[in-house]
CSV table of C-alpha atoms and ligand atoms in Angstrom, one decimal:
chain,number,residue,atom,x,y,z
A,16,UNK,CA,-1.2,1.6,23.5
A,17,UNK,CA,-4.8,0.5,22.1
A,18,UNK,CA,-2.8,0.7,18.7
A,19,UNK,CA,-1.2,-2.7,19.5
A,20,UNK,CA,-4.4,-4.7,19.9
A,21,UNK,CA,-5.2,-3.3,16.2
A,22,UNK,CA,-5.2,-5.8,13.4
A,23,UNK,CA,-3.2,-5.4,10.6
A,24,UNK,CA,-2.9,-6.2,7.1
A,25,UNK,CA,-0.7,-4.6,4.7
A,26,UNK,CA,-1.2,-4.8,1.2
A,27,UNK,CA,1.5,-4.8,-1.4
A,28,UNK,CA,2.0,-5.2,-5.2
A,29,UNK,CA,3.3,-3.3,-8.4
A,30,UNK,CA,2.2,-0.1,-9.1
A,31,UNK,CA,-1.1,0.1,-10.4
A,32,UNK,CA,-1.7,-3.8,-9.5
A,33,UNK,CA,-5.2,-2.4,-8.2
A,34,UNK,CA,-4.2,-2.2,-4.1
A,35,UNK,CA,-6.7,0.9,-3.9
A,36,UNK,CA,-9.5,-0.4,-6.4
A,37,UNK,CA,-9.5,-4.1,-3.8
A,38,UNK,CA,-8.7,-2.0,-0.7
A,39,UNK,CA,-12.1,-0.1,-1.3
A,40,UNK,CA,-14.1,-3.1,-1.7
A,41,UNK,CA,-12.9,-4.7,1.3
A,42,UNK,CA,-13.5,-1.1,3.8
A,43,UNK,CA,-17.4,-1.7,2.0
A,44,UNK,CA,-17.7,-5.2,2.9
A,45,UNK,CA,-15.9,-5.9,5.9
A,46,UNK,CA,-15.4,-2.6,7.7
A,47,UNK,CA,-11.5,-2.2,7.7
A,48,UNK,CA,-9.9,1.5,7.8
A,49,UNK,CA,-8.2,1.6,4.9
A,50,UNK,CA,-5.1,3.4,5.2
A,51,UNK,CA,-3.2,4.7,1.9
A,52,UNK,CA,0.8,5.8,2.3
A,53,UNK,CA,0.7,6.9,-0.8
A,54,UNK,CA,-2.5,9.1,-0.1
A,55,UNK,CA,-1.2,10.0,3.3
A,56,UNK,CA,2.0,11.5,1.5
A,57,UNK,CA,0.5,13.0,-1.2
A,58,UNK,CA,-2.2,14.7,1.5
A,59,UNK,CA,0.8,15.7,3.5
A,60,UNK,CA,2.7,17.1,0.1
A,61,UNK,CA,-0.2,19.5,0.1
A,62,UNK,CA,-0.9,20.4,3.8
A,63,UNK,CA,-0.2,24.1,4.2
A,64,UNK,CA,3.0,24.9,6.5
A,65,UNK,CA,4.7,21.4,6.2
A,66,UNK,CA,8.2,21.1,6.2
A,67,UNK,CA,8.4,18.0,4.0
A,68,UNK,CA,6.2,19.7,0.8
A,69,UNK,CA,8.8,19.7,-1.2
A,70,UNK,CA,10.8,16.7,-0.4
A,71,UNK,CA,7.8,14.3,-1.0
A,72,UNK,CA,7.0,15.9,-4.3
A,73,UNK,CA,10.4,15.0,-5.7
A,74,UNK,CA,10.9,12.0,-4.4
A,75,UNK,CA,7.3,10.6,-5.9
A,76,UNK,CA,8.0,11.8,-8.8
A,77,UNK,CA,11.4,10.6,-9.2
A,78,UNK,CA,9.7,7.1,-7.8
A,79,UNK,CA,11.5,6.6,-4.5
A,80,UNK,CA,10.9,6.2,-1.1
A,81,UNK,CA,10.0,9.1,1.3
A,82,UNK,CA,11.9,8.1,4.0
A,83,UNK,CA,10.5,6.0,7.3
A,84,UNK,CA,10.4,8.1,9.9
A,85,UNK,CA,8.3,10.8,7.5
A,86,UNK,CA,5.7,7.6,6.7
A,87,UNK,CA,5.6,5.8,9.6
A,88,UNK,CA,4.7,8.9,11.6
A,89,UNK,CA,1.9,9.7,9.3
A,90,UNK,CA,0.5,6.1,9.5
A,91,UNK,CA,0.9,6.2,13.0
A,92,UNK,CA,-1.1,9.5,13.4
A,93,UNK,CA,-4.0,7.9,11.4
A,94,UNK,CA,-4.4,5.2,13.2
A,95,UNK,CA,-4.5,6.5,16.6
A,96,UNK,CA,-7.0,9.1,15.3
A,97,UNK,CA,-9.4,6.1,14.0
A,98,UNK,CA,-9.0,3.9,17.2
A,99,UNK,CA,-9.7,6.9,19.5
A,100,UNK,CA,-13.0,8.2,17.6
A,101,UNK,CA,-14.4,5.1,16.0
A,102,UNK,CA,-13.1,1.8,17.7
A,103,UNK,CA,-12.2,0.4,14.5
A,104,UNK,CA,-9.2,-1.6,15.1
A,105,UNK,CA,-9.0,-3.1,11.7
A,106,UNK,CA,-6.5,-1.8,9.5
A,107,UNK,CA,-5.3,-2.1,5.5
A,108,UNK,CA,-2.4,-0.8,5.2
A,109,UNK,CA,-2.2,0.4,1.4
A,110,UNK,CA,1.1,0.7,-0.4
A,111,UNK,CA,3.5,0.1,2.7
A,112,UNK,CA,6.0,-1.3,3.7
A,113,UNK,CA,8.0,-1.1,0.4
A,114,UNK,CA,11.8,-1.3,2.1
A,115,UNK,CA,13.5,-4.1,4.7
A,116,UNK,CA,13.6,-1.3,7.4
A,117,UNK,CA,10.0,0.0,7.2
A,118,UNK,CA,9.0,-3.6,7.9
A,119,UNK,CA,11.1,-3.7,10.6
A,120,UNK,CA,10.9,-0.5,12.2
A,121,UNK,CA,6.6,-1.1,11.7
A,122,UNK,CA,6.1,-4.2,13.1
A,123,UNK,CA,8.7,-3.5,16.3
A,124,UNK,CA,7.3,0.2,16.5
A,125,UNK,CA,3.9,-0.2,16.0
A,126,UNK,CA,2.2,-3.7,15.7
A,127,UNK,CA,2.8,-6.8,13.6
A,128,UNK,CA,0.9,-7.7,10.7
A,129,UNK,CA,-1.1,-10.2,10.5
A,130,UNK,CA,-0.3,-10.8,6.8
A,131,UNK,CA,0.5,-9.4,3.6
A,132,UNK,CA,-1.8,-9.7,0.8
A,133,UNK,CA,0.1,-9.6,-2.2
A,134,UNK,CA,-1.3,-8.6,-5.5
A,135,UNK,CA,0.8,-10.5,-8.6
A,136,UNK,CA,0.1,-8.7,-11.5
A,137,UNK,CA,2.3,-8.5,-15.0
A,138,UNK,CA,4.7,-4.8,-15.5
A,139,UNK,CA,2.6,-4.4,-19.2
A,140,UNK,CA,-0.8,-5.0,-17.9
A,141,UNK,CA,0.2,-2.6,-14.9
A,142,UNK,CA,1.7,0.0,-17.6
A,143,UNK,CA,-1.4,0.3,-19.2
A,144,UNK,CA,-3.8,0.7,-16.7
A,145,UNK,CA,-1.4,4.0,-14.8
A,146,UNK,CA,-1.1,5.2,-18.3
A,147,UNK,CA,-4.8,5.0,-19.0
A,148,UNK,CA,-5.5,6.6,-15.4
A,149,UNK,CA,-2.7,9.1,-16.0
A,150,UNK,CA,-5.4,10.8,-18.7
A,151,UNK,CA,-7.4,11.9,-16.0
A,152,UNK,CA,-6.0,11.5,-12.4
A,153,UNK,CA,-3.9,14.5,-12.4
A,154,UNK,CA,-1.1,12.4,-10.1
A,155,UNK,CA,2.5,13.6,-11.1
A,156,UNK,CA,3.9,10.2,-11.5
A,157,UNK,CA,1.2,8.6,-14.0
A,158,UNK,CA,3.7,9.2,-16.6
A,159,UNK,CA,6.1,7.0,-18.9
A,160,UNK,CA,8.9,8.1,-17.1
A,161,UNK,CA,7.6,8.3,-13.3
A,162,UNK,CA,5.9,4.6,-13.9
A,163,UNK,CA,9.5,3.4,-15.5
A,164,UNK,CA,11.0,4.3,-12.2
A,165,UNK,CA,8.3,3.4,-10.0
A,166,UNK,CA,8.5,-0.6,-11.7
A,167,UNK,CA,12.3,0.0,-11.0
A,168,UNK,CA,12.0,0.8,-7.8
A,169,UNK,CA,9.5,-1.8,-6.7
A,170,UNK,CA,11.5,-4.8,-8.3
A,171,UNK,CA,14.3,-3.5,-6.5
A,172,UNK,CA,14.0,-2.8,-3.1
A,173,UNK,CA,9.8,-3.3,-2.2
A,174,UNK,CA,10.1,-7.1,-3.5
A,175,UNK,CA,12.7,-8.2,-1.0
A,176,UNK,CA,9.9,-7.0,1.6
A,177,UNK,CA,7.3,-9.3,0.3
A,178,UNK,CA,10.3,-12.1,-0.2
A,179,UNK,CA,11.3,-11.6,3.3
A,180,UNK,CA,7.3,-12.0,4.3
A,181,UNK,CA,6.7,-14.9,2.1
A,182,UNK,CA,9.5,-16.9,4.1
A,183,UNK,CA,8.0,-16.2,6.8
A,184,UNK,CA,5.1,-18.1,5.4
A,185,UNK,CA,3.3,-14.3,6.3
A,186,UNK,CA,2.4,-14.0,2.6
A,187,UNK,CA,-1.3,-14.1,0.5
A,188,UNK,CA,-1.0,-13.9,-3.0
A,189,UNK,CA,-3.5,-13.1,-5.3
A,190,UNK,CA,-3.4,-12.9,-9.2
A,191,UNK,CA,-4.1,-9.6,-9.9
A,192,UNK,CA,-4.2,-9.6,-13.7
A,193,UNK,CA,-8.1,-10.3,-14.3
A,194,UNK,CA,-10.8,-8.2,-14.1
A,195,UNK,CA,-11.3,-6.1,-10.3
A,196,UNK,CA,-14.7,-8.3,-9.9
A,197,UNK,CA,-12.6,-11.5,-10.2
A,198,UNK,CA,-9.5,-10.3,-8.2
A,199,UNK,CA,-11.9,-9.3,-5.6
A,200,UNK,CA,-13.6,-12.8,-5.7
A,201,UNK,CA,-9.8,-14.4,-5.2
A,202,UNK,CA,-9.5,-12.1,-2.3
A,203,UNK,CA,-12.4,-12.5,-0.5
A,204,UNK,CA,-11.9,-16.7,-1.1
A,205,UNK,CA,-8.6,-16.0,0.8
A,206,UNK,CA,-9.9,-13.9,3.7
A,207,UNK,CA,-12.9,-16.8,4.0
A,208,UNK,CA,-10.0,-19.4,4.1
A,209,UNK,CA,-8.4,-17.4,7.1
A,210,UNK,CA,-11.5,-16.6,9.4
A,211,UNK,CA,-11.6,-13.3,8.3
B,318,LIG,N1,-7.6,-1.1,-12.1
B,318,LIG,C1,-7.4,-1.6,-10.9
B,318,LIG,N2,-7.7,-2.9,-10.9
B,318,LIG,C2,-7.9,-3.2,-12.2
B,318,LIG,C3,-8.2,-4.5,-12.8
B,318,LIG,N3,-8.3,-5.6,-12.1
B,318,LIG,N4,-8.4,-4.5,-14.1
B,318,LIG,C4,-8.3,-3.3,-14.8
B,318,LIG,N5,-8.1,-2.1,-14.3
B,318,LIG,C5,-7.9,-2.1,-13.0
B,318,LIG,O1,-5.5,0.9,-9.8
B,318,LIG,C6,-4.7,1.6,-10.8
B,318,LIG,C7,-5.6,1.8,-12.1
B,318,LIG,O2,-5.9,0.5,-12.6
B,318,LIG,C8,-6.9,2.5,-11.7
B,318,LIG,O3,-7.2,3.3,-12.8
B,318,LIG,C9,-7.9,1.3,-11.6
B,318,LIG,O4,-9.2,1.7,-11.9
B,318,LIG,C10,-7.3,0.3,-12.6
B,318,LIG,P1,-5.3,1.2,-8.3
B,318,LIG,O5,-6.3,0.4,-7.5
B,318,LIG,O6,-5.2,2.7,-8.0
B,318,LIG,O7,-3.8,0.5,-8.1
B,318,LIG,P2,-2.7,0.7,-7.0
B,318,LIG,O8,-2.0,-0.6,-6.9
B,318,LIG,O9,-3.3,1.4,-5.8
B,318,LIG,O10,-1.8,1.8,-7.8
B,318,LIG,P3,-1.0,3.0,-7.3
B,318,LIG,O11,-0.7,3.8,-8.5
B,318,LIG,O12,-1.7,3.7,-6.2
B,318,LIG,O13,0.3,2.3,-6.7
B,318,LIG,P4,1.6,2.8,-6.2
B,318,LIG,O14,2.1,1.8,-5.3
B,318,LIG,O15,2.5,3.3,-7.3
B,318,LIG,O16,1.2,4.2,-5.5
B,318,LIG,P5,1.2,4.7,-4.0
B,318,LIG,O17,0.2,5.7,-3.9
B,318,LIG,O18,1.1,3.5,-3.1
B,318,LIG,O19,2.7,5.3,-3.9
B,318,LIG,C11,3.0,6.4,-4.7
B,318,LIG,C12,4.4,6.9,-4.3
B,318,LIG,O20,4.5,7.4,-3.0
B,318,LIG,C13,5.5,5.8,-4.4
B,318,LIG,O21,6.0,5.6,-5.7
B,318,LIG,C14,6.6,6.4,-3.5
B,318,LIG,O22,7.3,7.4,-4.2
B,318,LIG,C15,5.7,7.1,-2.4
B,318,LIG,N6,5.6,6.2,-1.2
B,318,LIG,C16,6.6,6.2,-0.3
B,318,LIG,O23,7.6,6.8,-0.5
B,318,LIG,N7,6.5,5.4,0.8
B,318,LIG,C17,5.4,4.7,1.0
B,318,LIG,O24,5.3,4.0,2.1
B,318,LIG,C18,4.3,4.7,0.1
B,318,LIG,C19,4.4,5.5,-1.0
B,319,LIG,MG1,-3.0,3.1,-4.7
């Protein structure tokens, strides 16, 4: 399937770390299809006449994982849809995979990566930049609680992912903890350094 010659990055890190802020720079400057699980949930959460509504909505809020077959199908759909109308083969994949067998199951399914860009960034200074979006973004996890589990969740079982990547020498980490203008410098030295 054309879906196999695509090339694909995925891009992990706390919640809040800024994956969507750097993810929109890069689709600007280097014409990736930026591909959000996290939207693509939340947009399927919503779609009138789906039979996971409900699921999704509990288990974001409660801050854990939809499971893979849900995800990986909705990921899948969007990037067949993009490589059949606009020949963009070049893919960020926002916010997944945050469990052992999403990696797995994605890169045997549908393609490998071709790395993970990794963005470090401290639980506090994460904290208080969901809480300050929280005032206004209307998302039903930007909460004390929701964020608690969502930290809990990613130190659990989404950092073994990005440990099992960075053995693999498959990892590109970027301090995250500056200002999005200097993060985005950091990543763009990073793609230079790669031919990208
Ligand atoms: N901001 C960004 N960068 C900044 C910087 N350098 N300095 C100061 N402020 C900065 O940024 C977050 C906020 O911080 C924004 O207000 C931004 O302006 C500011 P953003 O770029 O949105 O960060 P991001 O890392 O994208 O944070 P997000 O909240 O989206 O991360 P999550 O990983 O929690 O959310 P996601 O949408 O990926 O997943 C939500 C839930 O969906 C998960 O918890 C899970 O329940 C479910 N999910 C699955 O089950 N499976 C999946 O595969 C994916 C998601
Ligand atoms: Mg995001």
């Amino acid at each position: 399937a054309a879906k196999n010659h695509a090339l694909v990055i995925f891009v992990l890190g706390g919640p809040g770390a800024g994956k969507g802020t750097q993810c929109a720079n890069l689709v600007r400057d280097y014409g990736f299809r930026h591909l959000s699980a996290g939207d693509l949930l939340r947009a399927e959460q919503d779609r009138p006449g789906s039979e996971y509504g409900d699921m999704i909505r509990n288990i974001i809020r409660e801050g854990q994982i939809v499971p893979s077959e849900v995800t990986i199908a909705l990921l899948e759909n969007a990037m067949q849809d993009t490589i059949s109308s606009a020949n963009n083969r070049r893919f960020l994949i926002d916010g997944f995979p945050r469990k052992m067998d999403q990696a797995l199951a994605f890169e045997q399914r549908v393609v490998p990566s071709r790395f993970t860009l990794f963005f470090d960034c401290p639980e506090e200074t994460m904290r208080e930049r969901l809480l300050e979006r929280g005032k206004t973004s209307g998302r039903a996890d930007d909460n004390a609680e929701s964020i608690a589990k969502r930290f809990r969740t990613f130190v659990e079982t989404s950092m073994p992912v990005v440990e099992h990547f960075e053995s693999e020498g498959r990892v590109v980490k970027v301090n995250a903890s500056a200002t999005p203008e200097e993060v985005y410098r950091r990543v763009q030295e990073q793609f230079a350094a790669r031919g990208i």
